[in-house]
mmCIF file of C-alpha atoms in Angstrom:
data_model
loop_
_atom_site.group_PDB
_atom_site.id
_atom_site.type_symbol
_atom_site.label_atom_id
_atom_site.label_comp_id
_atom_site.label_asym_id
_atom_site.label_seq_id
_atom_site.Cartn_x
_atom_site.Cartn_y
_atom_site.Cartn_z
ATOM 1 C CA MET K 1 -16.342 -13.926 12.821
ATOM 2 C CA SER K 2 -18.625 -12.492 15.425
ATOM 3 C CA ALA K 3 -21.780 -10.443 14.492
ATOM 4 C CA ALA K 4 -20.949 -7.626 16.860
ATOM 5 C CA LEU K 5 -17.613 -5.882 16.686
ATOM 6 C CA HIS K 6 -15.502 -5.420 19.789
ATOM 7 C CA PRO K 7 -16.283 -1.799 21.310
ATOM 8 C CA ALA K 8 -14.031 1.013 20.500
ATOM 9 C CA ILE K 9 -11.148 1.848 23.077
ATOM 10 C CA SER K 10 -9.930 5.013 24.522
ATOM 11 C CA LEU K 11 -6.559 5.998 25.658
ATOM 12 C CA PRO K 12 -7.018 8.506 28.644
ATOM 13 C CA HIS K 13 -4.694 6.674 31.031
ATOM 14 C CA PHE K 14 -1.843 6.568 28.433
ATOM 15 C CA ARG K 15 -1.491 10.418 28.271
ATOM 16 C CA ILE K 16 1.669 11.481 29.940
ATOM 17 C CA VAL K 17 2.706 15.006 30.394
ATOM 18 C CA THR K 18 6.342 15.586 31.331
ATOM 19 C CA ASP K 19 9.318 18.018 30.639
ATOM 20 C CA ASP K 20 11.687 15.348 31.464
ATOM 21 C CA ILE K 21 11.667 13.575 28.077
ATOM 22 C CA ILE K 22 13.568 10.609 29.031
ATOM 23 C CA SER K 23 11.442 9.652 32.172
ATOM 24 C CA GLY K 24 8.377 10.426 29.939
ATOM 25 C CA LEU K 25 9.508 7.949 27.210
ATOM 26 C CA SER K 26 10.302 5.271 29.955
ATOM 27 C CA GLU K 27 6.776 5.641 31.412
ATOM 28 C CA ALA K 28 5.338 5.546 27.874
ATOM 29 C CA HIS K 29 7.482 2.434 27.008
ATOM 30 C CA THR K 30 6.116 0.623 30.176
ATOM 31 C CA ALA K 31 2.484 1.398 29.058
ATOM 32 C CA ILE K 32 3.017 0.035 25.530
ATOM 33 C CA THR K 33 4.869 -3.099 26.844
ATOM 34 C CA GLU K 34 2.001 -3.825 29.212
ATOM 35 C CA TYR K 35 -0.769 -2.949 26.894
ATOM 36 C CA PRO K 36 -0.996 -3.390 23.049
ATOM 37 C CA TYR K 37 -1.938 0.115 22.496
ATOM 38 C CA ALA K 38 -0.177 3.485 22.351
ATOM 39 C CA ALA K 39 0.858 6.345 24.460
ATOM 40 C CA VAL K 40 0.824 10.021 24.084
ATOM 41 C CA VAL K 41 3.615 11.987 25.607
ATOM 42 C CA SER K 42 3.041 15.765 25.933
ATOM 43 C CA MET K 43 6.204 17.724 26.314
ATOM 44 C CA PRO K 44 5.104 21.341 27.034
ATOM 45 C CA ALA K 45 8.642 22.799 27.137
ATOM 46 C CA LEU K 46 9.613 21.474 23.626
ATOM 47 C CA THR K 47 6.758 23.840 22.155
ATOM 48 C CA GLN K 48 9.178 26.748 22.984
ATOM 49 C CA ASP K 49 11.864 25.337 20.673
ATOM 50 C CA ASP K 50 12.219 25.680 17.075
ATOM 51 C CA ASP K 51 11.792 22.446 15.013
ATOM 52 C CA GLY K 52 15.391 21.541 14.587
ATOM 53 C CA VAL K 53 16.138 21.896 18.299
ATOM 54 C CA ALA K 54 13.007 19.883 19.364
ATOM 55 C CA GLU K 55 14.058 17.169 16.852
ATOM 56 C CA ALA K 56 17.629 17.002 18.199
ATOM 57 C CA LYS K 57 16.514 16.810 21.841
ATOM 58 C CA ILE K 58 13.812 14.054 21.160
ATOM 59 C CA THR K 59 16.393 12.000 18.907
ATOM 60 C CA GLU K 60 18.935 12.148 21.775
ATOM 61 C CA ALA K 61 16.124 11.148 24.281
ATOM 62 C CA LEU K 62 15.012 8.215 21.952
ATOM 63 C CA ALA K 63 18.633 7.149 21.628
ATOM 64 C CA ALA K 64 18.937 6.786 25.296
ATOM 65 C CA THR K 65 16.147 4.346 25.366
ATOM 66 C CA TYR K 66 15.925 2.629 21.965
ATOM 67 C CA ARG K 67 18.142 1.651 19.072
ATOM 68 C CA LEU K 68 17.318 4.220 16.208
ATOM 69 C CA LEU K 69 16.656 2.512 12.811
ATOM 70 C CA ALA K 70 17.486 4.594 9.803
ATOM 71 C CA HIS K 71 15.278 4.948 6.700
ATOM 72 C CA GLY K 72 16.486 4.530 3.245
ATOM 73 C CA ILE K 73 14.603 5.412 0.093
ATOM 74 C CA ALA K 74 16.258 6.180 -3.176
ATOM 75 C CA GLY K 75 19.651 6.501 -1.838
ATOM 76 C CA GLN K 76 18.499 8.574 1.180
ATOM 77 C CA SER K 77 19.252 7.533 4.815
ATOM 78 C CA ARG K 78 18.060 9.271 7.905
ATOM 79 C CA VAL K 79 16.945 8.501 11.401
ATOM 80 C CA ALA K 80 14.031 11.054 11.840
ATOM 81 C CA TRP K 81 11.671 10.682 8.831
ATOM 82 C CA PRO K 82 9.319 13.684 7.963
ATOM 83 C CA ILE K 83 5.684 13.024 7.556
ATOM 84 C CA GLY K 84 4.156 15.808 5.301
ATOM 85 C CA VAL K 85 3.128 16.484 2.038
ATOM 86 C CA ASN K 86 5.792 15.881 -0.448
ATOM 87 C CA ARG K 87 5.943 18.135 -3.428
ATOM 88 C CA GLN K 88 8.235 16.077 -5.698
ATOM 89 C CA PRO K 89 5.846 13.703 -7.348
ATOM 90 C CA GLY K 90 7.260 10.433 -8.139
ATOM 91 C CA TRP K 91 9.964 10.509 -5.401
ATOM 92 C CA ALA K 92 8.669 7.234 -4.016
ATOM 93 C CA SER K 93 6.005 4.604 -4.730
ATOM 94 C CA PRO K 94 2.649 5.426 -3.403
ATOM 95 C CA ARG K 95 2.203 1.852 -2.419
ATOM 96 C CA ASN K 96 5.107 1.838 -0.025
ATOM 97 C CA ASN K 97 5.043 5.471 0.903
ATOM 98 C CA ILE K 98 1.906 7.018 2.394
ATOM 99 C CA ALA K 99 3.777 9.618 4.695
ATOM 100 C CA GLY K 100 4.131 12.200 1.853
ATOM 101 C CA GLN K 101 0.412 12.365 0.995
ATOM 102 C CA ALA K 102 -2.486 14.276 2.414
ATOM 103 C CA GLY K 103 -5.146 11.545 1.731
ATOM 104 C CA PRO K 104 -6.378 9.058 4.540
ATOM 105 C CA ALA K 105 -3.892 6.391 5.605
ATOM 106 C CA SER K 106 -5.591 3.099 6.108
ATOM 107 C CA LEU K 107 -4.819 0.993 9.111
ATOM 108 C CA HIS K 108 -1.298 -0.711 8.702
ATOM 109 C CA THR K 109 1.991 -1.566 10.276
ATOM 110 C CA ASP K 110 5.152 -0.271 8.932
ATOM 111 C CA VAL K 111 7.457 -2.448 6.900
ATOM 112 C CA PRO K 112 5.091 -5.435 6.924
ATOM 113 C CA ALA K 113 7.016 -7.427 4.398
ATOM 114 C CA ALA K 114 10.090 -7.642 6.479
ATOM 115 C CA ASP K 115 11.037 -10.893 8.388
ATOM 116 C CA ASP K 116 11.438 -8.807 11.527
ATOM 117 C CA PRO K 117 9.389 -5.617 11.294
ATOM 118 C CA ASP K 118 10.471 -2.615 13.295
ATOM 119 C CA ARG K 119 9.186 -3.033 16.787
ATOM 120 C CA TYR K 120 8.245 0.452 17.722
ATOM 121 C CA ILE K 121 7.318 3.860 16.019
ATOM 122 C CA ALA K 122 7.447 7.329 17.602
ATOM 123 C CA MET K 123 5.766 10.209 15.774
ATOM 124 C CA TYR K 124 6.173 13.916 17.088
ATOM 125 C CA CYS K 125 3.936 16.577 15.814
ATOM 126 C CA ILE K 126 5.664 19.811 14.687
ATOM 127 C CA ARG K 127 2.575 21.381 13.112
ATOM 128 C CA PRO K 128 -0.959 20.031 13.518
ATOM 129 C CA CYS K 129 -3.541 20.613 11.046
ATOM 130 C CA ALA K 130 -4.962 24.111 11.289
ATOM 131 C CA LEU K 131 -8.080 23.204 9.253
ATOM 132 C CA GLY K 132 -8.888 19.979 10.967
ATOM 133 C CA GLY K 133 -8.251 16.309 9.886
ATOM 134 C CA GLY K 134 -5.073 14.248 10.285
ATOM 135 C CA GLN K 135 -6.169 12.473 13.287
ATOM 136 C CA SER K 136 -4.130 9.491 14.207
ATOM 137 C CA LEU K 137 -5.901 6.230 14.332
ATOM 138 C CA VAL K 138 -4.823 3.056 16.458
ATOM 139 C CA MET K 139 -6.246 -0.442 16.613
ATOM 140 C CA PRO K 140 -4.741 -3.134 18.948
ATOM 141 C CA VAL K 141 -4.283 -6.584 17.657
ATOM 142 C CA ASP K 142 -6.626 -8.147 20.292
ATOM 143 C CA GLY K 143 -9.422 -6.005 18.901
ATOM 144 C CA ILE K 144 -8.916 -7.686 15.586
ATOM 145 C CA THR K 145 -8.492 -11.299 16.771
ATOM 146 C CA ALA K 146 -11.564 -10.949 18.938
ATOM 147 C CA ASN K 147 -13.629 -10.592 15.769
ATOM 148 C CA LEU K 148 -12.009 -13.215 13.586
ATOM 149 C CA GLY K 149 -12.878 -16.833 13.729
ATOM 150 C CA ASP K 150 -10.303 -19.284 14.861
ATOM 151 C CA ASP K 151 -9.816 -20.946 11.428
ATOM 152 C CA ASP K 152 -9.128 -17.485 9.791
ATOM 153 C CA ILE K 153 -6.571 -16.713 12.672
ATOM 154 C CA ALA K 154 -4.954 -20.025 12.129
ATOM 155 C CA THR K 155 -4.749 -19.448 8.241
ATOM 156 C CA LEU K 156 -3.345 -15.949 8.605
ATOM 157 C CA ALA K 157 -0.887 -17.136 11.109
ATOM 158 C CA GLY K 158 0.099 -20.318 9.111
ATOM 159 C CA VAL K 159 -0.163 -19.474 5.436
ATOM 160 C CA PRO K 160 2.226 -16.704 4.271
ATOM 161 C CA ALA K 161 0.499 -13.797 2.482
ATOM 162 C CA PRO K 162 1.956 -11.911 -0.566
ATOM 163 C CA PHE K 163 3.004 -8.547 0.296
ATOM 164 C CA ALA K 164 4.037 -6.503 -2.972
ATOM 165 C CA THR K 165 6.908 -4.064 -2.132
ATOM 166 C CA ASP K 166 9.212 -2.008 -4.143
ATOM 167 C CA VAL K 167 13.039 -2.102 -4.429
ATOM 168 C CA PHE K 168 14.586 1.466 -5.023
ATOM 169 C CA ALA K 169 17.619 2.223 -6.986
ATOM 170 C CA ALA K 170 19.979 5.146 -6.277
ATOM 171 C CA ASP K 171 18.301 7.172 -9.258
ATOM 172 C CA GLY K 172 14.878 7.093 -7.567
ATOM 173 C CA THR K 173 13.275 4.404 -9.771
ATOM 174 C CA TYR K 174 11.975 1.127 -8.441
ATOM 175 C CA THR K 175 11.039 -2.242 -9.313
ATOM 176 C CA HIS K 176 8.445 -4.648 -7.765
ATOM 177 C CA THR K 177 8.861 -7.798 -5.943
ATOM 178 C CA VAL K 178 6.488 -9.960 -3.703
ATOM 179 C CA CYS K 179 7.637 -11.027 -0.278
ATOM 180 C CA ARG K 180 5.376 -13.620 1.529
ATOM 181 C CA GLN K 181 4.960 -13.463 5.287
ATOM 182 C CA PRO K 182 2.238 -14.485 7.703
ATOM 183 C CA VAL K 183 -0.129 -11.742 8.726
ATOM 184 C CA PHE K 184 -0.174 -13.104 12.524
ATOM 185 C CA PHE K 185 2.961 -14.188 14.179
ATOM 186 C CA GLU K 186 3.945 -15.246 17.904
ATOM 187 C CA ASN K 187 0.714 -17.198 18.445
ATOM 188 C CA ALA K 188 -1.361 -14.171 16.863
ATOM 189 C CA ARG K 189 -0.128 -11.788 19.516
ATOM 190 C CA ARG K 190 1.507 -9.644 16.800
ATOM 191 C CA ILE K 191 0.571 -8.490 13.290
ATOM 192 C CA ARG K 192 2.014 -7.349 10.026
ATOM 193 C CA TYR K 193 -0.412 -5.727 7.618
ATOM 194 C CA ARG K 194 -0.927 -3.148 4.823
ATOM 195 C CA HIS K 195 -3.926 -3.335 2.644
ATOM 196 C CA GLU K 196 -2.208 -1.623 -0.446
ATOM 197 C CA MET K 197 0.615 -3.928 -0.451
ATOM 198 C CA LEU K 198 -1.469 -7.155 0.033
ATOM 199 C CA ARG K 199 -3.931 -5.972 -2.663
ATOM 200 C CA ALA K 200 -0.932 -5.535 -5.192
ATOM 201 C CA GLY K 201 0.591 -8.664 -3.937
ATOM 202 C CA THR K 202 -2.448 -10.871 -4.417
ATOM 203 C CA GLY K 203 -2.743 -9.364 -7.836
ATOM 204 C CA LEU K 204 0.655 -10.612 -8.703
ATOM 205 C CA GLU K 205 0.457 -13.889 -6.972
ATOM 206 C CA PRO K 206 -3.112 -14.902 -6.341
ATOM 207 C CA PRO K 207 -3.526 -16.854 -2.975
ATOM 208 C CA GLU K 208 -5.193 -20.033 -2.437
ATOM 209 C CA PRO K 209 -9.049 -19.752 -1.551
ATOM 210 C CA THR K 210 -8.684 -20.178 2.079
ATOM 211 C CA LEU K 211 -6.108 -17.371 2.478
ATOM 212 C CA ALA K 212 -8.039 -15.123 0.126
ATOM 213 C CA ARG K 213 -11.144 -15.533 2.303
ATOM 214 C CA ALA K 214 -9.414 -14.803 5.575
ATOM 215 C CA LEU K 215 -7.701 -11.708 4.167
ATOM 216 C CA ALA K 216 -11.247 -10.460 2.903
ATOM 217 C CA ARG K 217 -12.619 -10.967 6.409
ATOM 218 C CA LEU K 218 -9.820 -9.240 8.020
ATOM 219 C CA GLN K 219 -10.171 -6.350 5.734
ATOM 220 C CA HIS K 220 -13.819 -6.199 6.443
ATOM 221 C CA ILE K 221 -13.058 -5.774 10.171
ATOM 222 C CA LEU K 222 -10.501 -3.181 9.619
ATOM 223 C CA ALA K 223 -12.887 -1.160 7.428
ATOM 224 C CA SER K 224 -15.804 -1.240 9.741
ATOM 225 C CA PRO K 225 -16.634 1.981 11.512
ATOM 226 C CA ARG K 226 -17.568 -0.092 14.647
ATOM 227 C CA ALA K 227 -14.021 -1.547 14.824
ATOM 228 C CA ALA K 228 -11.955 -1.306 17.975
ATOM 229 C CA MET K 229 -10.223 1.771 17.068
ATOM 230 C CA ALA K 230 -8.968 4.798 19.060
ATOM 231 C CA THR K 231 -8.910 8.223 17.369
ATOM 232 C CA LEU K 232 -6.649 11.100 18.582
ATOM 233 C CA GLN K 233 -5.573 14.445 17.505
ATOM 234 C CA LEU K 234 -1.806 15.195 18.014
ATOM 235 C CA HIS K 235 -0.826 18.871 18.891
ATOM 236 C CA ARG K 236 2.501 20.537 18.888
ATOM 237 C CA GLY K 237 4.772 19.033 21.587
ATOM 238 C CA GLN K 238 3.026 15.676 21.604
ATOM 239 C CA MET K 239 4.447 12.342 20.673
ATOM 240 C CA LEU K 240 2.599 9.166 19.796
ATOM 241 C CA LEU K 241 4.480 6.002 20.738
ATOM 242 C CA LEU K 242 3.232 2.608 19.743
ATOM 243 C CA ASP K 243 4.245 -0.974 19.180
ATOM 244 C CA ASN K 244 4.291 -1.541 15.529
ATOM 245 C CA THR K 245 3.666 -5.325 15.961
ATOM 246 C CA ARG K 246 0.913 -5.216 18.505
ATOM 247 C CA CYS K 247 -1.390 -2.523 16.852
ATOM 248 C CA LEU K 248 -2.178 -0.988 13.440
ATOM 249 C CA HIS K 249 -2.006 2.821 13.068
ATOM 250 C CA GLY K 250 -3.361 5.087 10.370
ATOM 251 C CA ARG K 251 -4.777 8.558 10.002
ATOM 252 C CA THR K 252 -7.633 10.560 8.453
ATOM 253 C CA ALA K 253 -7.223 12.847 5.481
ATOM 254 C CA PHE K 254 -6.260 16.500 6.088
ATOM 255 C CA ARG K 255 -6.606 19.702 4.042
ATOM 256 C CA ASP K 256 -3.756 21.673 5.754
ATOM 257 C CA THR K 257 -0.762 20.641 3.642
ATOM 258 C CA SER K 258 1.558 22.484 6.358
ATOM 259 C CA ARG K 259 0.733 19.659 8.696
ATOM 260 C CA TYR K 260 4.016 18.043 9.653
ATOM 261 C CA LEU K 261 5.094 15.251 11.904
ATOM 262 C CA LEU K 262 8.551 13.526 12.411
ATOM 263 C CA ARG K 263 8.699 9.778 12.748
ATOM 264 C CA TRP K 264 11.322 7.414 14.268
ATOM 265 C CA ARG K 265 11.701 3.652 13.864
ATOM 266 C CA LEU K 266 12.883 2.034 17.061
ATOM 267 C CA ASP K 267 14.171 -1.183 18.427
ATOM 268 C CA ILE K 268 14.927 -2.209 21.942
ATOM 269 C CA ILE K 269 18.342 -1.669 23.592
ATOM 270 C CA ALA K 270 17.942 -4.211 26.357
ATOM 271 C CA ASP K 271 20.274 -2.493 28.707
ATOM 272 C CA HIS K 272 18.374 0.811 28.374
ATOM 273 C CA VAL K 273 14.872 -0.480 28.934
ATOM 274 C CA GLY K 274 13.051 -1.892 31.819
#
């Protein structure tokens, strides 16, 4: 691992302002296909719509470009998933769900235990934090591999790591299971990661020493304040679009519990993109 971490990145040329949602999404998709980062699409016209109308318009535009993947927790299934403070304790496992909490969300990818993780994530800001906080964090995979040794990269790509995940029942209860997946895949161009799930998984199924050391070094890089990470504050009418397998995302803690985002999980429809 190199002594000095890769410098921080910025996203100034990935900020797209448009009132034509579909063309804005197409431009953003081109950006996140070419670069392993993220794009912020500002849609001023939508700030005049109420929340439900804005959600419907964005969902329709996303469906024209992507295949929308439904969420399912405790018998629920929906396409647009709310990210805000959930006031029903116990509705979902804290390990699997960080969307309903006001605390910080460590850098991660969504559904890391899956054989084929969701490819893209879109998050639209309904209400930003009036009291500050809740900033989005983005770290590209090449900012991670640039700071790992070749042996660690080979280990994380070749030795499946234990991700603890939770299987939900219709009554809202859940049971624990461990899914083993490599952290890096496709020649370390893509990543799956969530510290909370790996910490629980290694507690249930301790990894062999080489993998344990590689995971520890990876976590050290992700926890470093000098890491190659971009920080951005979303405002109403802005959407963050990112490649869920080419960058990690997270957020800072917030005090304003009215903060509210909507999230869509997306996959490519080949005929609609490019």
